[in-house]
Coordinates of C-alpha atoms and ligand atoms in Angstrom, one line a residue:
M1 CA -37.0 -69.7 -155.9
S2 CA -35.8 -72.1 -152.7
A3 CA -38.1 -74.7 -151.6
N4 CA -37.7 -72.4 -148.1
A5 CA -39.1 -69.1 -149.4
T6 CA -42.0 -71.1 -150.8
G7 CA -42.6 -73.6 -147.8
S8 CA -41.7 -75.9 -144.7
R9 CA -41.5 -79.5 -144.7
L10 CA -43.4 -79.4 -140.9
P11 CA -46.2 -81.5 -141.0
A12 CA -48.9 -79.2 -139.8
W13 CA -49.1 -80.4 -136.5
A14 CA -45.8 -80.0 -135.8
A15 CA -46.1 -76.5 -137.3
G16 CA -49.2 -76.0 -135.3
L17 CA -47.4 -76.9 -132.1
A18 CA -44.4 -74.7 -132.7
G19 CA -46.9 -71.9 -132.9
V20 CA -48.8 -72.5 -129.5
T21 CA -45.1 -72.8 -127.8
A22 CA -43.9 -69.6 -129.2
G23 CA -47.5 -68.1 -128.1
A24 CA -46.9 -69.8 -124.4
V25 CA -43.2 -68.0 -124.8
A26 CA -44.5 -65.1 -125.5
L27 CA -47.1 -64.4 -122.7
G28 CA -44.6 -66.2 -120.2
V29 CA -41.6 -63.6 -121.4
A30 CA -44.4 -60.8 -120.9
E31 CA -45.3 -62.4 -117.5
L32 CA -41.6 -62.3 -116.2
V33 CA -41.2 -58.7 -117.9
A34 CA -44.1 -57.5 -116.1
G35 CA -43.0 -58.7 -112.6
L36 CA -39.8 -57.0 -112.7
T37 CA -41.2 -53.7 -114.3
T38 CA -43.5 -53.9 -111.7
A39 CA -45.8 -53.2 -114.8
S40 CA -49.5 -53.4 -113.9
A41 CA -50.7 -55.8 -116.4
S42 CA -49.3 -58.9 -118.1
P43 CA -50.6 -58.9 -122.0
V44 CA -53.6 -61.6 -121.0
I45 CA -54.5 -59.0 -118.2
A46 CA -54.4 -56.1 -120.1
V47 CA -56.3 -57.8 -123.1
G48 CA -58.6 -59.0 -120.7
G49 CA -59.3 -56.1 -118.9
A50 CA -59.5 -54.2 -121.9
M51 CA -62.2 -56.8 -122.9
V52 CA -64.2 -56.4 -119.6
D53 CA -64.5 -52.6 -120.3
R54 CA -65.7 -53.3 -123.5
T55 CA -68.0 -56.2 -123.2
P56 CA -72.0 -54.7 -123.3
A57 CA -73.5 -55.0 -119.5
V58 CA -75.7 -57.5 -120.7
V59 CA -73.0 -60.2 -121.7
K60 CA -71.3 -59.1 -118.3
E61 CA -74.3 -59.7 -116.0
W62 CA -74.8 -62.9 -117.7
A63 CA -71.6 -64.1 -117.0
I64 CA -71.5 -63.1 -113.6
R65 CA -74.9 -64.7 -113.3
T66 CA -73.8 -67.6 -115.2
F67 CA -70.3 -68.6 -113.7
G68 CA -70.6 -66.5 -110.5
E69 CA -67.6 -66.0 -108.5
S70 CA -65.4 -68.0 -111.4
D71 CA -66.3 -65.6 -113.9
K72 CA -62.8 -64.3 -114.1
A73 CA -61.7 -67.5 -114.6
V74 CA -64.1 -68.5 -117.1
L75 CA -62.6 -65.2 -118.9
V76 CA -59.0 -66.2 -118.6
T77 CA -59.5 -69.6 -119.4
G78 CA -61.1 -68.2 -122.8
I79 CA -58.9 -66.1 -123.4
V80 CA -55.6 -68.3 -123.1
I81 CA -57.8 -71.1 -125.6
V82 CA -58.2 -68.2 -128.2
V83 CA -54.7 -67.1 -127.9
A84 CA -53.8 -70.9 -128.2
L85 CA -55.8 -71.0 -131.5
I86 CA -54.3 -67.9 -132.9
A87 CA -50.8 -69.0 -131.7
A88 CA -51.7 -72.3 -133.7
G89 CA -52.6 -70.6 -136.7
L90 CA -49.4 -68.3 -136.8
G91 CA -47.4 -71.8 -136.5
L92 CA -49.6 -73.3 -139.6
L93 CA -48.6 -69.9 -141.5
A94 CA -45.1 -69.9 -140.5
R95 CA -45.4 -73.1 -142.6
R96 CA -45.7 -70.9 -145.5
R97 CA -43.1 -68.9 -144.5
V98 CA -41.6 -68.6 -141.2
G99 CA -41.9 -64.6 -141.4
Y100 CA -45.8 -64.7 -141.5
G101 CA -45.8 -66.3 -138.2
T102 CA -43.2 -63.8 -136.9
A103 CA -45.3 -61.3 -138.3
G104 CA -48.3 -62.6 -136.8
L105 CA -46.7 -62.4 -133.3
V106 CA -45.4 -58.8 -133.6
A107 CA -49.0 -58.2 -134.6
F108 CA -50.2 -59.8 -131.7
G109 CA -47.6 -57.7 -129.2
V110 CA -49.0 -54.4 -130.9
V111 CA -52.8 -55.4 -129.6
G112 CA -51.0 -56.2 -126.2
V113 CA -49.3 -53.0 -125.9
I114 CA -52.4 -51.0 -127.1
A115 CA -54.6 -52.6 -124.6
A116 CA -51.7 -52.1 -122.1
V117 CA -50.9 -48.4 -122.1
S118 CA -54.7 -47.7 -122.4
R119 CA -55.5 -49.0 -119.3
P120 CA -56.6 -46.2 -116.6
D121 CA -53.7 -47.3 -114.5
S122 CA -51.2 -47.6 -117.0
G123 CA -47.2 -46.8 -115.9
P124 CA -44.8 -45.4 -118.2
L125 CA -43.3 -49.1 -118.4
D126 CA -46.9 -50.7 -119.5
F127 CA -45.4 -51.1 -123.3
L128 CA -42.5 -53.7 -122.2
P129 CA -44.3 -56.6 -121.3
S130 CA -45.9 -56.9 -124.5
T131 CA -43.0 -55.6 -126.8
V132 CA -40.6 -58.1 -125.0
G133 CA -42.9 -61.1 -125.1
A134 CA -43.6 -60.6 -128.3
A135 CA -40.3 -60.4 -129.7
A136 CA -39.4 -63.5 -127.5
G137 CA -42.6 -65.0 -129.2
A138 CA -41.3 -64.2 -132.7
W139 CA -37.6 -65.5 -132.2
A140 CA -38.6 -69.1 -130.5
L141 CA -41.0 -69.6 -133.6
A142 CA -37.9 -69.2 -136.0
L143 CA -35.9 -70.8 -133.9
L144 CA -38.4 -73.7 -133.3
F145 CA -38.8 -73.9 -136.9
R146 CA -35.2 -73.8 -137.8
R147 CA -34.5 -76.7 -135.4
A148 CA -37.3 -79.0 -136.3
E149 CA -36.9 -78.6 -139.8
R150 CA -33.3 -79.6 -141.3
H151 CA -32.4 -78.1 -144.6
E152 CA -29.8 -80.1 -146.1
E153 CA -27.6 -79.4 -149.4
P154 CA -27.1 -82.5 -150.3
S155 CA -23.5 -83.3 -150.0
V156 CA -21.4 -84.4 -152.4
A157 CA -21.7 -88.1 -152.8
T158 CA -18.5 -89.6 -152.0
E159 CA -17.9 -87.3 -148.5
P160 CA -19.2 -88.1 -145.9
D161 CA -21.6 -86.1 -144.3
T162 CA -20.1 -84.2 -141.6
R163 CA -22.7 -81.5 -141.0
T164 CA -25.6 -83.5 -139.3
G165 CA -23.6 -84.1 -136.4
R166 CA -22.5 -80.6 -136.0
D167 CA -25.8 -79.6 -134.8
G168 CA -25.6 -81.8 -131.9
A169 CA -27.7 -84.4 -133.2
P170 CA -26.3 -87.7 -133.0
H171 CA -26.5 -89.9 -136.9
H172 CA -28.1 -92.1 -135.2
D173 CA -30.9 -90.1 -134.3
R174 CA -32.2 -89.6 -137.5
P175 CA -34.6 -87.3 -138.4
V176 CA -37.7 -88.5 -140.2
A177 CA -38.2 -87.5 -143.8
L178 CA -42.0 -86.9 -143.7
R179 CA -42.3 -85.0 -147.2
E180 CA -40.3 -85.3 -149.9
P181 CA -38.3 -82.5 -151.3
A182 CA -39.7 -80.6 -153.5
G183 CA -39.8 -81.9 -156.8
S184 CA -38.6 -85.5 -155.7
R185 CA -39.9 -88.3 -156.6
E186 CA -37.5 -90.3 -154.3
P187 CA -38.6 -92.1 -151.2
A188 CA -38.8 -89.5 -148.5
D189 CA -36.3 -91.9 -146.6
S190 CA -33.6 -91.9 -149.1
R191 CA -31.2 -90.3 -147.0
K192 CA -31.4 -92.8 -144.3
R193 CA -29.8 -95.4 -146.9
A194 CA -26.3 -95.6 -146.9
E195 CA -26.4 -94.4 -151.1
P196 CA -26.4 -90.1 -150.8
P197 CA -29.3 -88.8 -151.9
V198 CA -29.9 -88.3 -155.2
R199 CA -28.7 -84.9 -156.1
R200 CA -31.4 -83.0 -158.6
A201 CA -30.3 -79.5 -160.1
G202 CA -31.0 -76.7 -157.3
A203 CA -33.0 -79.2 -155.4
A204 CA -32.4 -79.3 -151.3
L205 CA -33.1 -81.7 -148.8
Y206 CA -35.7 -80.9 -145.9
T207 CA -36.3 -83.0 -143.4
F208 CA -38.2 -83.0 -140.9
D209 CA -36.3 -84.0 -136.8
R210 CA -39.7 -84.6 -134.8
R211 CA -37.2 -85.0 -131.6
K212 CA -35.6 -81.5 -132.0
L213 CA -38.8 -80.0 -132.4
L214 CA -39.7 -81.7 -129.2
T215 CA -37.2 -81.1 -127.4
G216 CA -37.5 -77.7 -128.3
V217 CA -41.5 -77.6 -127.1
A218 CA -40.0 -78.8 -124.1
V219 CA -37.3 -75.7 -123.6
G220 CA -40.3 -73.4 -124.8
V221 CA -42.8 -74.8 -122.5
G222 CA -40.2 -75.2 -119.4
V223 CA -39.5 -70.9 -120.3
A224 CA -42.8 -69.8 -120.5
G225 CA -44.0 -71.7 -117.2
A226 CA -40.9 -70.2 -115.0
G227 CA -41.3 -66.8 -116.5
T228 CA -45.2 -66.9 -115.4
V229 CA -44.3 -68.5 -112.0
A230 CA -41.5 -65.5 -111.8
G231 CA -43.6 -63.2 -112.7
R232 CA -46.2 -63.8 -110.4
L233 CA -44.1 -64.3 -107.4
L234 CA -42.3 -60.8 -108.3
G235 CA -44.9 -58.5 -109.3
G236 CA -46.3 -58.1 -105.9
R237 CA -48.4 -60.9 -104.8
E238 CA -46.2 -61.5 -101.8
D239 CA -45.6 -58.6 -100.7
V240 CA -49.5 -57.8 -100.7
T241 CA -49.4 -60.3 -98.0
A242 CA -46.6 -59.5 -96.5
A243 CA -48.4 -55.8 -96.3
R244 CA -51.5 -57.3 -94.6
R245 CA -49.5 -58.7 -92.0
S246 CA -47.6 -55.8 -90.9
V247 CA -51.0 -53.8 -91.6
A248 CA -52.9 -56.3 -89.1
L249 CA -49.7 -54.9 -86.3
A250 CA -51.0 -51.4 -86.7
L251 CA -54.4 -51.7 -87.0
P252 CA -55.4 -49.5 -84.0
R253 CA -58.3 -50.2 -81.5
P254 CA -61.7 -48.4 -82.6
A255 CA -62.2 -45.2 -80.9
V256 CA -65.9 -46.3 -81.3
A257 CA -66.7 -49.4 -81.2
A258 CA -69.6 -51.2 -82.3
K259 CA -72.1 -52.5 -79.7
P260 CA -71.6 -56.2 -78.9
L261 CA -74.1 -58.1 -81.6
P262 CA -77.3 -58.6 -79.9
A263 CA -77.6 -61.9 -78.5
G264 CA -80.4 -62.9 -80.6
A265 CA -79.0 -62.0 -84.0
D266 CA -77.9 -65.0 -85.4
L267 CA -80.5 -67.6 -84.7
H268 CA -78.8 -70.2 -85.5
I269 CA -80.9 -72.6 -87.6
S270 CA -78.8 -74.9 -90.2
G271 CA -78.8 -73.7 -93.7
L272 CA -79.5 -70.4 -92.8
S273 CA -77.1 -67.6 -93.7
P274 CA -75.2 -66.8 -90.6
F275 CA -75.5 -63.2 -89.3
V276 CA -71.8 -62.0 -89.6
T277 CA -70.8 -63.1 -93.3
P278 CA -67.3 -65.0 -92.6
N279 CA -65.0 -63.1 -95.2
H280 CA -63.7 -66.3 -97.0
E281 CA -67.4 -66.8 -98.2
F282 CA -68.4 -63.2 -98.5
Y283 CA -69.6 -63.0 -102.0
R284 CA -67.1 -60.8 -104.2
V285 CA -68.1 -58.9 -107.4
D286 CA -65.7 -56.5 -109.1
T287 CA -64.1 -56.0 -112.9
A288 CA -60.3 -57.0 -111.9
L289 CA -59.3 -59.7 -113.2
V290 CA -56.2 -59.8 -110.8
V291 CA -56.7 -58.7 -107.7
P292 CA -54.9 -55.2 -107.6
G293 CA -52.0 -55.3 -105.3
V294 CA -51.8 -51.7 -103.6
D295 CA -48.6 -51.1 -101.0
P296 CA -50.5 -49.2 -98.1
R297 CA -47.0 -47.6 -97.6
S298 CA -47.3 -46.0 -100.8
W299 CA -51.3 -45.3 -101.0
T300 CA -52.6 -42.3 -100.4
L301 CA -56.3 -41.1 -100.8
K302 CA -56.6 -37.7 -103.0
I303 CA -59.9 -35.4 -102.5
H304 CA -60.3 -32.9 -104.9
G305 CA -62.7 -31.3 -107.5
M306 CA -65.1 -28.7 -105.4
V307 CA -63.9 -28.8 -102.3
D308 CA -62.1 -25.9 -100.3
R309 CA -59.0 -27.7 -99.5
P310 CA -58.0 -30.3 -101.8
V311 CA -56.5 -33.0 -99.1
E312 CA -54.2 -36.2 -99.8
L313 CA -54.4 -38.7 -96.9
T314 CA -51.2 -41.2 -96.7
F315 CA -52.8 -44.7 -94.9
A316 CA -51.2 -43.5 -91.3
D317 CA -53.1 -40.4 -91.3
L318 CA -56.1 -43.0 -92.2
L319 CA -55.1 -45.0 -89.1
R320 CA -54.4 -41.7 -87.0
R321 CA -58.2 -40.8 -87.3
P322 CA -60.3 -41.9 -84.7
L323 CA -62.0 -45.4 -86.2
V324 CA -65.3 -46.5 -86.0
E325 CA -67.1 -50.2 -86.1
A326 CA -70.3 -50.7 -88.3
D327 CA -72.1 -53.6 -88.8
V328 CA -73.2 -52.9 -92.4
T329 CA -75.0 -55.6 -95.1
L330 CA -73.3 -55.2 -98.5
T331 CA -75.8 -55.9 -101.6
C332 CA -75.0 -56.4 -105.3
V333 CA -77.1 -54.4 -107.6
S334 CA -76.9 -57.6 -109.9
N335 CA -78.2 -59.6 -107.3
D336 CA -81.2 -61.8 -108.6
V337 CA -84.5 -62.1 -105.7
G338 CA -82.8 -65.1 -104.3
G339 CA -79.6 -64.6 -105.2
P340 CA -76.0 -64.9 -103.6
Y341 CA -74.8 -61.3 -103.7
V342 CA -75.6 -60.0 -100.4
G343 CA -73.2 -60.5 -97.4
N344 CA -72.9 -58.9 -93.9
A345 CA -69.6 -57.8 -91.9
R346 CA -68.4 -55.8 -89.2
W347 CA -66.3 -52.9 -90.8
L348 CA -63.7 -50.7 -88.9
G349 CA -62.8 -47.5 -91.0
A350 CA -62.7 -43.5 -90.6
R351 CA -65.7 -41.3 -91.2
L352 CA -65.7 -40.5 -94.7
A353 CA -67.9 -37.5 -93.9
D354 CA -65.4 -35.8 -91.4
V355 CA -62.5 -36.3 -93.6
L356 CA -65.1 -34.5 -96.5
R357 CA -65.9 -32.0 -94.2
E358 CA -61.9 -31.0 -93.5
A359 CA -61.7 -30.6 -97.4
G360 CA -64.7 -28.7 -97.3
I361 CA -67.1 -29.9 -99.9
R362 CA -68.6 -26.7 -101.8
R363 CA -72.1 -25.4 -102.9
G364 CA -73.7 -27.7 -105.8
A365 CA -71.7 -30.5 -105.2
D366 CA -73.7 -33.6 -105.5
M367 CA -71.4 -36.5 -106.1
L368 CA -68.4 -37.9 -104.9
L369 CA -66.7 -39.8 -107.9
S370 CA -64.2 -42.7 -106.3
V371 CA -61.6 -44.0 -108.1
S372 CA -60.1 -47.1 -107.5
Q373 CA -56.3 -47.9 -108.1
D374 CA -57.2 -50.0 -111.3
G375 CA -59.3 -46.8 -112.6
W376 CA -62.8 -48.2 -111.8
T377 CA -65.2 -45.2 -110.6
S378 CA -68.6 -45.3 -108.8
G379 CA -70.8 -41.9 -108.2
T380 CA -72.2 -41.5 -104.7
P381 CA -74.7 -39.1 -103.5
V382 CA -73.0 -36.3 -101.6
D383 CA -76.2 -36.0 -99.4
V384 CA -76.4 -39.9 -98.4
V385 CA -72.6 -39.9 -97.0
M386 CA -73.1 -36.7 -95.1
D387 CA -76.6 -37.6 -93.9
G388 CA -75.1 -39.2 -90.9
R389 CA -75.1 -43.0 -91.5
E390 CA -72.1 -44.8 -90.8
A391 CA -70.3 -44.1 -94.5
L392 CA -66.6 -45.2 -93.9
L393 CA -63.3 -45.6 -95.3
A394 CA -62.7 -49.1 -94.2
V395 CA -59.8 -50.9 -93.4
A396 CA -60.8 -54.0 -91.7
M397 CA -63.5 -56.4 -92.3
N398 CA -64.8 -58.7 -89.3
G399 CA -61.9 -57.8 -87.1
E400 CA -59.3 -58.9 -90.0
V401 CA -57.3 -56.5 -92.4
L402 CA -59.3 -56.0 -95.5
P403 CA -58.8 -58.7 -97.8
A404 CA -56.9 -58.5 -100.9
A405 CA -60.0 -59.1 -102.6
H406 CA -62.6 -57.0 -100.7
G407 CA -60.3 -53.5 -101.6
F408 CA -57.0 -54.0 -99.4
P409 CA -55.7 -51.3 -97.9
V410 CA -58.7 -49.4 -97.9
R411 CA -62.3 -49.8 -99.3
Q412 CA -65.4 -47.4 -99.1
V413 CA -69.1 -49.0 -97.3
V414 CA -72.1 -46.8 -97.5
P415 CA -75.0 -48.6 -95.8
G416 CA -78.2 -48.6 -97.8
L417 CA -76.1 -47.9 -101.7
Y418 CA -75.5 -50.9 -103.5
G419 CA -72.3 -51.4 -104.2
Y420 CA -71.9 -50.0 -107.7
V421 CA -72.4 -46.6 -106.3
S422 CA -71.0 -46.8 -103.1
A423 CA -68.5 -49.3 -102.1
T424 CA -65.1 -48.7 -104.3
K425 CA -62.5 -51.2 -103.2
W426 CA -58.8 -50.2 -103.5
V427 CA -60.0 -46.3 -103.6
T428 CA -57.4 -44.0 -104.5
E429 CA -59.2 -40.6 -105.3
I430 CA -62.5 -38.7 -104.3
K431 CA -63.4 -36.1 -106.8
V432 CA -66.5 -34.2 -105.1
T433 CA -68.2 -32.9 -108.8
R434 CA -71.6 -33.1 -110.1
F435 CA -73.6 -35.9 -111.3
D436 CA -74.7 -33.8 -114.5
Q437 CA -70.5 -33.6 -115.1
D438 CA -69.2 -36.6 -114.5
T439 CA -70.3 -40.0 -115.1
A440 CA -69.2 -43.6 -113.3
Y441 CA -68.4 -46.8 -114.9
W442 CA -71.6 -48.4 -114.8
T443 CA -73.9 -45.5 -115.5
P444 CA -73.2 -45.8 -119.3
R445 CA -73.8 -49.3 -119.3
G446 CA -77.0 -49.1 -118.4
W447 CA -77.1 -48.8 -115.1
A448 CA -79.1 -46.3 -113.0
A449 CA -76.7 -43.4 -111.4
R450 CA -78.4 -43.2 -108.1
A451 CA -79.6 -46.5 -106.7
P452 CA -80.5 -47.4 -103.1
I453 CA -81.0 -50.3 -102.3
K454 CA -84.2 -52.5 -102.4
T455 CA -86.2 -54.2 -99.8
E456 CA -85.9 -57.6 -100.2
S457 CA -86.0 -61.1 -98.5
R458 CA -84.4 -64.3 -99.4
I459 CA -85.8 -68.1 -97.9
D460 CA -82.5 -69.9 -97.3
V461 CA -84.0 -72.9 -95.9
P462 CA -85.5 -75.1 -97.2
R463 CA -83.8 -74.7 -100.2
D464 CA -85.8 -74.5 -103.4
G465 CA -86.8 -77.9 -105.0
D466 CA -86.1 -79.6 -101.3
R467 CA -87.9 -83.2 -100.5
V468 CA -88.7 -82.1 -96.5
P469 CA -90.5 -84.4 -94.1
A470 CA -94.1 -84.0 -93.3
G471 CA -95.3 -82.4 -90.3
R472 CA -93.5 -78.9 -88.5
T473 CA -91.2 -77.8 -90.9
T474 CA -88.9 -74.8 -90.1
I475 CA -88.5 -71.7 -93.2
A476 CA -85.7 -69.4 -92.5
G477 CA -84.1 -66.6 -94.2
V478 CA -82.8 -63.2 -94.1
A479 CA -84.5 -59.7 -95.2
W480 CA -82.8 -56.6 -95.9
A481 CA -83.7 -52.8 -96.2
Q482 CA -80.3 -51.0 -95.4
H483 CA -80.4 -47.8 -93.6
R484 CA -84.6 -47.8 -92.9
G485 CA -84.2 -51.1 -91.3
V486 CA -86.6 -54.7 -91.2
D487 CA -89.5 -54.3 -89.7
A488 CA -91.8 -57.1 -90.5
V489 CA -91.3 -60.4 -92.7
E490 CA -94.0 -62.3 -93.7
V491 CA -94.4 -65.9 -95.5
Q492 CA -97.4 -67.5 -97.7
V493 CA -97.9 -71.2 -98.8
D494 CA -99.6 -72.0 -102.3
G495 CA -101.0 -68.3 -102.4
G496 CA -102.9 -68.8 -98.8
A497 CA -102.9 -66.0 -96.5
W498 CA -99.6 -64.7 -95.2
R499 CA -98.8 -65.1 -92.1
R500 CA -95.6 -63.3 -90.0
A501 CA -92.4 -64.6 -89.4
T502 CA -90.2 -64.1 -86.5
L503 CA -87.2 -61.3 -86.5
A504 CA -84.5 -62.1 -85.4
D505 CA -82.5 -59.4 -83.6
V506 CA -80.3 -56.5 -85.0
P507 CA -77.6 -54.4 -84.1
G508 CA -79.2 -51.2 -86.4
P509 CA -80.9 -50.9 -89.5
D510 CA -77.8 -51.1 -91.9
T511 CA -78.0 -55.3 -91.5
W512 CA -79.8 -57.8 -92.8
R513 CA -82.1 -59.4 -90.5
Q514 CA -82.8 -63.0 -90.0
W515 CA -86.5 -64.3 -89.7
S516 CA -87.7 -67.6 -89.5
I517 CA -91.3 -69.5 -89.0
D518 CA -92.3 -72.6 -88.5
W519 CA -94.9 -74.4 -90.8
D520 CA -97.4 -77.4 -91.1
L521 CA -97.0 -78.7 -94.4
E522 CA -99.4 -81.3 -95.9
P523 CA -97.9 -83.8 -98.0
G524 CA -97.2 -83.1 -101.7
G525 CA -95.9 -80.2 -103.5
H526 CA -96.1 -76.5 -102.2
T527 CA -94.6 -73.3 -103.2
I528 CA -93.5 -70.7 -100.3
S529 CA -92.7 -67.5 -100.5
V530 CA -91.3 -64.4 -98.8
R531 CA -91.8 -60.4 -98.4
A532 CA -90.6 -58.0 -96.1
T533 CA -91.9 -54.7 -94.8
D534 CA -89.1 -51.9 -94.3
A535 CA -89.3 -49.6 -91.1
T536 CA -90.8 -46.7 -93.1
G537 CA -93.9 -49.0 -94.2
Y538 CA -93.1 -50.4 -97.3
T539 CA -93.7 -53.7 -98.4
Q540 CA -91.4 -55.0 -101.2
T541 CA -93.4 -54.9 -104.7
P542 CA -94.3 -58.3 -105.8
K543 CA -93.7 -56.4 -109.4
V544 CA -91.0 -58.7 -110.8
A545 CA -88.1 -56.8 -112.5
P546 CA -84.9 -57.7 -113.7
P547 CA -81.5 -56.3 -111.6
A548 CA -81.1 -53.9 -114.2
P549 CA -80.9 -50.9 -114.2
D550 CA -81.6 -50.2 -110.6
G551 CA -82.1 -53.6 -108.5
A552 CA -83.9 -56.6 -109.2
T553 CA -87.7 -56.8 -107.7
G554 CA -90.4 -59.6 -106.7
Y555 CA -91.1 -62.0 -104.0
H556 CA -88.3 -64.6 -103.6
S557 CA -90.7 -68.2 -104.1
I558 CA -89.4 -71.8 -104.0
R559 CA -90.8 -74.9 -104.3
V560 CA -90.9 -78.1 -102.1
R561 CA -92.0 -81.6 -101.8
V562 CA -93.3 -82.6 -98.2
G563 CA -93.5 -86.2 -97.6
Ligands
MTE601 N1 -62.7 -51.1 -107.3 C1 -63.6 -51.6 -107.7 N2 -64.7 -51.6 -106.3 C2 -65.6 -52.2 -106.7 C3 -66.1 -52.9 -107.9 C4 -65.0 -52.9 -109.0 O1 -65.8 -53.4 -109.7 N3 -64.3 -52.8 -108.7 N4 -67.4 -53.4 -107.6 C5 -68.1 -52.9 -106.7 C6 -69.0 -53.7 -106.7 S1 -70.5 -53.8 -108.0 C7 -69.7 -54.6 -105.9 S2 -71.2 -55.3 -105.4 C8 -69.1 -54.0 -104.5 C9 -68.8 -56.0 -104.2 O2 -67.9 -55.6 -102.8 P1 -67.3 -56.9 -102.5 O3 -66.3 -57.7 -103.6 O4 -66.3 -56.8 -101.3 O5 -68.4 -58.0 -101.7 O6 -68.0 -53.4 -104.6 C10 -68.0 -52.8 -105.4 N5 -66.6 -52.1 -105.6
MO602 MO1 -72.2 -54.6 -107.7

């Protein structure tokens, strides 16, 4: 057996580096192929998405709460780190035998292909990025090993060694033999001497060429980086920006404009959430690792299932309908008491109930299973959508074309229901069905099938832990009970008597409501609590409940130090 079969002469770090480089080449080439074929996902995204869908709900909840809006960045970073470690391991394996390393990369590719083709939005070409990427990675690994590891049949001593120059390495750039050839007791750098290396029967000489490895690594990293950038550019990111711009020009005026906001809707208190949440500050919660890029020119909404006349609307069809404006506050069921996953916007869209009426909902149907471009689903009660509230297929948010992250080109907005049972972004399909026949994404993951928003309130100023000057302090916040409306907010200090806060104006029952109260606080530490009462007369419960399965409850309380 030759030395080549039993192991390479590369030091461990070099083999690990070659492995990581090969892994990077695999991912970069896969990104490029994903961009070229407009396959829906590169391997990182496909595998990440598969992980998201298979992650236990508690872990997802924890991730959302711990990492907030950056939960996806954290996941992608984690995947990249794990991939790098595995790739380094494959490099070490390749040190035993290059074939082991390339086989590992191919196995990786198989995992990527499985993840990609099992995505709900997978297309016929989705096997390609992982396949081509894995092949490129395997090839890169073998190449790097070949470059870095000079295998020299010791030449006949009397002939000048011409072969070292042939592969492009100048003679003065001497490879450094870090290890002795197998079975040799000669000093590692014996071949640098004027004398030819001592030849032993059957013994070949292996040396490690650090410089050739590093130049190979540099080329590999360049290929990986260029592939990733080109793939991303080709993959439609730019298209969405352009498409949003052209939709902005085509956006019709509302047939039913919202009344101007009452002058007193915003109390303009520093630190208090503004009545209208700017789009760039609006919370974002979804399972999508990359924002789906949906082309409005090819977008359609299919309405089918228990209907008399299945409908398929184009984006132009939707814009031709009378568009309605509505101020609606969205809330995420994952929001902790006092948490940030609530925001208010003015939405523009077609009435969902009208569209459904045209399709003709059959008797017995009680659920709308809406499906997004990326396969996520939401189950909305039919009676809620049909009861006259402004349930919309929204195309604009705060006077702007729907931002890509908030569902461009079309999303649902249903006042009064938590987002996961109503607010489908990138919506492409609505199946009219029954709760006992279909199950939406979050239901088997431990969340209630039906989830009206609970009456809640939050203190925005002061902040928990603030130090405030003695004397009169303004306490202010927001309260919400969508589609019922907030009728009263009360504030309590240190468990004392509840006092009524002043309420801001609201355009209707579907938005949150600002409140404030001035309080003379004694020096020392204080606990401030808030509770809201909705228009049905229900006062929010003090009973503490976690977000799962149908929304957190309890009073929001903060601690402040006065003086
Ligand atoms: N396609 C899709 N739509 C979705 C989700 C999702 O994961 N995928 N999440 C829902 C949830 S849980 C919430 S709270 C709202 C949040 O909407 P926003 O990100 O625009 O604030 O979107 C809903 N729509
Ligand atoms: Mo949510």
